[in-house]
CSV table of C-alpha atoms and ligand atoms in Angstrom, one decimal:
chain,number,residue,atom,x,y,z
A,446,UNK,CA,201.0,225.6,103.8
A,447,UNK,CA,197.1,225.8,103.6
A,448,UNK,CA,195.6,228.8,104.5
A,449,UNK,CA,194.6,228.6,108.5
A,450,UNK,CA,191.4,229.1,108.0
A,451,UNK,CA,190.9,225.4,105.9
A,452,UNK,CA,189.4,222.6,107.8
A,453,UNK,CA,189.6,219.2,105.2
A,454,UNK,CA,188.1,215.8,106.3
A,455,UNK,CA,188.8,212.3,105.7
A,456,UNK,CA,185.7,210.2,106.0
A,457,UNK,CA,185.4,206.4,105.2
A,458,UNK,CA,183.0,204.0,106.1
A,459,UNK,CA,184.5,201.0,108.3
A,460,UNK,CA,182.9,198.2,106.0
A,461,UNK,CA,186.8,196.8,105.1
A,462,UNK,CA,190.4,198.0,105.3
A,463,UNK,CA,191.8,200.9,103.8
A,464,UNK,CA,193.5,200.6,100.5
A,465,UNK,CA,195.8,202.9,98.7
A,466,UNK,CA,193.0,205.1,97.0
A,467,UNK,CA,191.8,205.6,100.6
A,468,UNK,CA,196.0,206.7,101.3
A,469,UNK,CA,196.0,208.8,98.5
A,470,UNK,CA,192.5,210.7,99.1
A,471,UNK,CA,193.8,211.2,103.6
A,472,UNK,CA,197.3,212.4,102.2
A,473,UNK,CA,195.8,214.6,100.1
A,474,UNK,CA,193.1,216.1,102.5
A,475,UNK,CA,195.6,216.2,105.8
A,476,UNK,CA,197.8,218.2,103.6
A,477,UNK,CA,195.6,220.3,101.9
A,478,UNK,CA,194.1,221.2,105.2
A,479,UNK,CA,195.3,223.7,108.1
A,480,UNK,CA,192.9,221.0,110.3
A,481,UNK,CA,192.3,217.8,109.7
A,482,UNK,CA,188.8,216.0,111.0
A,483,UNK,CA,188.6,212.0,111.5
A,484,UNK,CA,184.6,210.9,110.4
A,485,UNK,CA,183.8,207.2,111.0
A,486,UNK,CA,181.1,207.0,108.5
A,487,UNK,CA,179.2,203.6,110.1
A,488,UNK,CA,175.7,204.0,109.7
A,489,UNK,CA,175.0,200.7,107.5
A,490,UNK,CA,175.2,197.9,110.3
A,491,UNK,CA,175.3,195.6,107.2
A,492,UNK,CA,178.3,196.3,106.4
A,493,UNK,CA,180.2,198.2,108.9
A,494,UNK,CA,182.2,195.9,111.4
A,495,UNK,CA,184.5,197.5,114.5
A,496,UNK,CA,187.5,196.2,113.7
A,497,UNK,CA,187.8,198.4,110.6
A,498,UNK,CA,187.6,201.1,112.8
A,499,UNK,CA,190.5,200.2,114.6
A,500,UNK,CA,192.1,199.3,111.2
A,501,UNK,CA,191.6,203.0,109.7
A,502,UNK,CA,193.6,204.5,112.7
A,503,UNK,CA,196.1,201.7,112.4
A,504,UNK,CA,197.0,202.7,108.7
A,505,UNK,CA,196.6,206.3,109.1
A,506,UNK,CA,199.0,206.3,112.1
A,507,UNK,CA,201.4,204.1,109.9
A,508,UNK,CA,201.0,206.8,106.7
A,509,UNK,CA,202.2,209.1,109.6
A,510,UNK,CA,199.3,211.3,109.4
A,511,UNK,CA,197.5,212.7,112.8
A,512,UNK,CA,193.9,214.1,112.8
A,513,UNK,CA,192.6,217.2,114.5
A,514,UNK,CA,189.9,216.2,117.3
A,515,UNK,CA,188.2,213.7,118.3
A,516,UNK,CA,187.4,211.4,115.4
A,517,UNK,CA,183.3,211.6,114.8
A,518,UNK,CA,181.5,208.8,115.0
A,519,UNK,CA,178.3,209.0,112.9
A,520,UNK,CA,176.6,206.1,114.5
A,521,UNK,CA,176.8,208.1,117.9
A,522,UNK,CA,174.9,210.9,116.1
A,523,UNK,CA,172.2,209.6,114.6
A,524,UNK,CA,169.6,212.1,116.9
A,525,UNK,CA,171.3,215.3,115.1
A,526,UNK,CA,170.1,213.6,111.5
A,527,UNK,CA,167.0,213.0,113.3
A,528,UNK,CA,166.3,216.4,113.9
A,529,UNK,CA,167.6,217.4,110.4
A,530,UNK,CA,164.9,215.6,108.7
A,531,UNK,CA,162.3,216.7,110.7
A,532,UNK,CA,163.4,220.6,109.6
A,533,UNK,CA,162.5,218.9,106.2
A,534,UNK,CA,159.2,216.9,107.1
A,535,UNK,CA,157.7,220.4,108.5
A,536,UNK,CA,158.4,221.9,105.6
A,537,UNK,CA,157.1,219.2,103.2
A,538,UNK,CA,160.2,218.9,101.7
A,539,UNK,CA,160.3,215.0,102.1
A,540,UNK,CA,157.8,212.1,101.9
A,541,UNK,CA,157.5,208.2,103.6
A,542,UNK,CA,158.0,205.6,100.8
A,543,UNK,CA,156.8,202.2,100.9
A,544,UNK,CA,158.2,200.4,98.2
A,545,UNK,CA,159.5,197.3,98.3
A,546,UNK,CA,163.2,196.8,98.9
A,547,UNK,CA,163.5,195.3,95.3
A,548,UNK,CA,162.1,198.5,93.8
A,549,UNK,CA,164.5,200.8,96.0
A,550,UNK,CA,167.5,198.2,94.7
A,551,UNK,CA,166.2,198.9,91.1
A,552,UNK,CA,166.6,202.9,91.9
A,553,UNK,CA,170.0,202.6,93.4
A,554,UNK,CA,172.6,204.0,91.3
A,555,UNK,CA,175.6,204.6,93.5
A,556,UNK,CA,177.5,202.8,96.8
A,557,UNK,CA,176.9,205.5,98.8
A,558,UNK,CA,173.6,205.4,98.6
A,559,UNK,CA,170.8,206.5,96.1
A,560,UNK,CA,170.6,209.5,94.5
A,561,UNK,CA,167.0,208.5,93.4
A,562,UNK,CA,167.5,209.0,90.0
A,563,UNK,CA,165.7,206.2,89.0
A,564,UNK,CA,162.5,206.1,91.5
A,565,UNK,CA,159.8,206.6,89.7
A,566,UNK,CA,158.1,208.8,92.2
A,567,UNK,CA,155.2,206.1,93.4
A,568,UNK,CA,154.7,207.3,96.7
A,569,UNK,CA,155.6,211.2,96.1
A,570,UNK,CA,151.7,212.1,96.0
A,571,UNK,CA,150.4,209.8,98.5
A,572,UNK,CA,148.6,211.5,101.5
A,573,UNK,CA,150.6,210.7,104.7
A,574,UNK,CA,149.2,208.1,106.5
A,575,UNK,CA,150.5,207.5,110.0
A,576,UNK,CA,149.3,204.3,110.5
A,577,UNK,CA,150.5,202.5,107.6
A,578,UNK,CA,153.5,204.2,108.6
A,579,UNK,CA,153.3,202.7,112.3
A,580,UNK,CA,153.0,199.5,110.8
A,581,UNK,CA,154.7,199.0,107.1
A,582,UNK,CA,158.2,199.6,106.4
A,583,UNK,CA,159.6,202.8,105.1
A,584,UNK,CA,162.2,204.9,103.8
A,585,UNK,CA,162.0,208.8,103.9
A,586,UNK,CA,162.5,210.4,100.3
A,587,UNK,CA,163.1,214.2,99.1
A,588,UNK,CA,161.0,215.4,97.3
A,589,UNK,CA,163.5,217.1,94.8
A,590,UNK,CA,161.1,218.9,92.8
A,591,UNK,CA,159.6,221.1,95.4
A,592,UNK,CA,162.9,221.7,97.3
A,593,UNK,CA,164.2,222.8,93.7
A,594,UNK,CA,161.6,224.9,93.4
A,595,UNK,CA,162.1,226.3,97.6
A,596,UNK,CA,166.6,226.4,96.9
A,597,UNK,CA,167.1,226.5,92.8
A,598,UNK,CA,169.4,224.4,91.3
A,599,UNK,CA,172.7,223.8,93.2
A,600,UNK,CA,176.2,224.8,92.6
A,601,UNK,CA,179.3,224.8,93.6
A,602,UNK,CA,183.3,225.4,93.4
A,603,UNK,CA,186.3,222.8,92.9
A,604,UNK,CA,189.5,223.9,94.5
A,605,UNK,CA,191.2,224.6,90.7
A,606,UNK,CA,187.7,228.0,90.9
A,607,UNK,CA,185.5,225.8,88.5
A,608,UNK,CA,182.2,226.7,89.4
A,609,UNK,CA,179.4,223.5,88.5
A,610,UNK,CA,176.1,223.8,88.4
A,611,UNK,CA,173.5,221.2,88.5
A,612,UNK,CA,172.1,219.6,85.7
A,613,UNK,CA,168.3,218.7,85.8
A,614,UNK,CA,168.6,215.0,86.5
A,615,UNK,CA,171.2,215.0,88.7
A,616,UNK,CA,168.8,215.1,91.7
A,617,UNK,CA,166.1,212.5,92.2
A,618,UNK,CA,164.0,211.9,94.7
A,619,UNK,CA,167.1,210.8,97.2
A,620,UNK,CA,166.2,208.5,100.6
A,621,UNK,CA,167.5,210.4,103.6
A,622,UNK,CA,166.5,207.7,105.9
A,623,UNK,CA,165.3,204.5,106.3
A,624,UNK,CA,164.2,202.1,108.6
A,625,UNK,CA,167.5,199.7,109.3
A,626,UNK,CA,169.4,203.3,109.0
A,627,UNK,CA,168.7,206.5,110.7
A,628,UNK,CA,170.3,208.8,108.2
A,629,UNK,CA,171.6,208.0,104.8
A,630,UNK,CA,175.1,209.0,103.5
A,631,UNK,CA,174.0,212.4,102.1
A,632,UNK,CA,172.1,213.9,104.7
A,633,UNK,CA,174.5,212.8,107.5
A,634,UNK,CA,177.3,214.6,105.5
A,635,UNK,CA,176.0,217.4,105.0
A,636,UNK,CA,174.7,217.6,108.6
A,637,UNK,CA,178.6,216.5,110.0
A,638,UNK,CA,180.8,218.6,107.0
A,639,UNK,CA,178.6,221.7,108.8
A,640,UNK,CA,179.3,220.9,112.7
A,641,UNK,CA,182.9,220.0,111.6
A,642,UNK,CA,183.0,223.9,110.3
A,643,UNK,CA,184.7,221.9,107.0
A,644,UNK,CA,185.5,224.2,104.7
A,645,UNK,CA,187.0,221.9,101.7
A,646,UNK,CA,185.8,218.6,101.1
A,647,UNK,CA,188.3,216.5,99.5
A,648,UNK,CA,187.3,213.4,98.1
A,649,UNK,CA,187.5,210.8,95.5
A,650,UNK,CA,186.1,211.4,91.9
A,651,UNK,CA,183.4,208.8,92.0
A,652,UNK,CA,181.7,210.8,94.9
A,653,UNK,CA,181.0,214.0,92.6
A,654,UNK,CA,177.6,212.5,91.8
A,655,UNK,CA,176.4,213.0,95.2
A,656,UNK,CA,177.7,216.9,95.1
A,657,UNK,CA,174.3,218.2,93.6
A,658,UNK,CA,171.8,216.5,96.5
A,659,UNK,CA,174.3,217.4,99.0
A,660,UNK,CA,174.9,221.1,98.1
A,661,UNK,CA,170.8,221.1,97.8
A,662,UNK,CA,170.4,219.5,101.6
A,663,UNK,CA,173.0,222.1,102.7
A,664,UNK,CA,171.0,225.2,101.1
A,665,UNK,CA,167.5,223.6,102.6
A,666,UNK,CA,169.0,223.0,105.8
A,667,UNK,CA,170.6,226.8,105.8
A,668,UNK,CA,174.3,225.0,106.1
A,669,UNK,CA,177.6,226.6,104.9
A,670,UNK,CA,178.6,225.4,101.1
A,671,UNK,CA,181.6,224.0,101.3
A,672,UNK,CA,184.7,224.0,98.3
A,673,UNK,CA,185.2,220.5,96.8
A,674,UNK,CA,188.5,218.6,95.6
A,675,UNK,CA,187.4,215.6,94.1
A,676,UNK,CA,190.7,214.2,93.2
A,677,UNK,CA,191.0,211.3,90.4
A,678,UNK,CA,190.5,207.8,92.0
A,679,UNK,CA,193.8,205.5,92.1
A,680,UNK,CA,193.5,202.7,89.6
A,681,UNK,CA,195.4,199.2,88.9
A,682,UNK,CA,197.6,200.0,86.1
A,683,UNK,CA,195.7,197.9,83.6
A,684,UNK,CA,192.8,200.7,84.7
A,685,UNK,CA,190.7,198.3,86.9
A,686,UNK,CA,189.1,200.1,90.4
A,687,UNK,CA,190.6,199.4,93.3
A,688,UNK,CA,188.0,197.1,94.7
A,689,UNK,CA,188.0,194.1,96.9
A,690,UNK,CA,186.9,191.3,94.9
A,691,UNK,CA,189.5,192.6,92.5
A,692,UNK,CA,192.1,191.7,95.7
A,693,UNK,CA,193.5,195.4,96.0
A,694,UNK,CA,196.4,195.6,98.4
A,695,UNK,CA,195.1,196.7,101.5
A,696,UNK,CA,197.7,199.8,103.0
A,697,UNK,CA,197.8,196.6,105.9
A,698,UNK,CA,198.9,194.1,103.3
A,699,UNK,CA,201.5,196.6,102.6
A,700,UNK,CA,202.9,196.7,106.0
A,701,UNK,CA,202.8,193.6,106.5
A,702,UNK,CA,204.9,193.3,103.3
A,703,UNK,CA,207.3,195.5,104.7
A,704,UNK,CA,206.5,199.2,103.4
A,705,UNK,CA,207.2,202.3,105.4
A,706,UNK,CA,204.0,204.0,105.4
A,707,UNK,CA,205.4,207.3,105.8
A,708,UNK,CA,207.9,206.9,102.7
A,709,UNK,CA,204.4,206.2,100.9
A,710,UNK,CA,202.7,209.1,102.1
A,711,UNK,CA,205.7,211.6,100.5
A,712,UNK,CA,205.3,209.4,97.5
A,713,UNK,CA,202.2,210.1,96.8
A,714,UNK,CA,202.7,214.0,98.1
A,715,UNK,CA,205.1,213.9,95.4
A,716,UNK,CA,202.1,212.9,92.8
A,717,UNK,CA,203.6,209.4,92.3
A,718,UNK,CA,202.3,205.4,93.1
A,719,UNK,CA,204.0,202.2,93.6
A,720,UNK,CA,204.4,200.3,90.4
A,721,UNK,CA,201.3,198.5,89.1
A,722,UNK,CA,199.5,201.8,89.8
A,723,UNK,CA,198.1,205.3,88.8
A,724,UNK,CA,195.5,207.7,88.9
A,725,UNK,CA,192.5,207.5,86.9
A,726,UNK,CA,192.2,210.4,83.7
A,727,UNK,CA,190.8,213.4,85.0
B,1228,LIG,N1,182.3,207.2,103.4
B,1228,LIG,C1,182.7,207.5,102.0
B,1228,LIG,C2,183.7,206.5,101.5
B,1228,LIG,O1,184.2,205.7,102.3
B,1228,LIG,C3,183.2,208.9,101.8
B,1228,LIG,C4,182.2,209.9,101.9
B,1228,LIG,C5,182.7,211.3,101.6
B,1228,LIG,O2,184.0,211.6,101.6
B,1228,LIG,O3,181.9,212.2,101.4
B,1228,LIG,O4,184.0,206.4,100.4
């Protein structure tokens, strides 16, 4: 039994249905959690359709697991990250970028959004100009290098008490916003993991990239630090990703096909996957 005083969260992003990496990371965080928190993460409207919404508490009711609350719904809450860059814009902690979207695609270096490894930093000295602003495209950026210098470098705990602390490169100069979406991944995380009082944020392996900016936005924006679990992603057993071109069995393919989705869930409790599968190395 977890400790009553740990509140998990299971957060994916409506943009397709859920798959059995998705069933092993809810499984793990309903049970490693005295509460359990629902987060609709929908803030590209790219690639973020409604019926996947409907399709995540579909499976999760079939997998047998119930979540504490109402689910949150980021796209509902886009004022709060509003507010939470503008605590970081008056303290000239972030900057308006005008690159083009093919230099911002060259900088990307992760799904979930850019960790701004790769931006070279064009815009960071520019004087801010609100009138290009009112009339040229934008995205908002942090400026890691002073809000190193105003937090230090960030650390944090895994579950197993490894303590991690950043390396220098492991923050860039992140976009927190931009113009087709009011918050990006990382700061409207940190922002919800904090109202959500989540205490351990479990998550899949190929997430711990973004631990670093996150754990910095949470010590700029005076937010509690969390504990991670990043648990090893589930793989095909030749060792591809569970991805969609690669036609992963979606947990509603598996219904479908006749699978009790709560005989699943105690499989993978037990540490175990249905043939053709397993966990990734740690
Ligand atoms: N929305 C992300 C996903 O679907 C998860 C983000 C997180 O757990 O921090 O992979």
């Amino acid at each position: 039994m977890p400790h009553p005083s740990v509140i998990t969260r299971f957060a994916p992003s409506p943009s397709g249905r859920l798959h059995l990496g998705h069933a092993w990371s809810a499984v793990t965080g309903r049970d490693a959690g005295a509460a359990w928190k629902l987060r609709i993460e929908d803030l590209d409207p790219g690639r973020c359709r409604p019926e996947f919404v409907d399709g995540i508490t579909e499976d999760l009711a079939w997998l047998g697991l119930d979540w504490d609350g109402p689910p949150l719904v980021q796209s509902a809450r886009t004022a709060l990250y509003a507010d939470a860059l503008d605590r970081l814009r008056a303290e000239g902690l972030v900057y308006a970028c005008f690159c083009t979207r093919a230099d911002i695609a060259a900088s990307l270096t992760a799904p979930h959004g850019d960790a701004g490894g790769s931006y070279p930093g064009t815009c960071r000295a520019l004087p801010d100009d609100p009138d290009r602003r009112a009339t040229t495209p934008h995205c908002w950026r942090l400026d890691s290098g002073k809000a190193l210098d105003r937090a230090g470098q960030p650390s944090w705990s895994e579950a197993d008490g490894a303590r991690f602390t950043a390396r220098a490169g492991d923050i860039g100069d992140a976009i927190l916003a931009r113009k087709d979406a009011p918050s990006s991944y990382h700061l409207a995380c940190v922002v919800d993991d904090a109202d959500s009082g989540v205490t351990l944020v479990v998550r899949g392996a190929d997430l711990r990239p973004s631990t670093p900016t996150q754990r910095l936005l949470q010590a700029l924006l005076g937010l509690p630090e969390p504990t991670y679990l990043h648990h090893p992603l589930v793989l095909h057993d030749d060792g591809r990703r569970l991805a969609k071109r690669d036609r992963a069995p979606t947990l509603a393919a598996m219904r479908d096909a006749g699978v009790d989705g709560r005989a699943l869930a105690d499989r993978i409790r037990a540490g175990s996957l249905p043939l053709g599968f397993r966990l990734a190395d740690a």
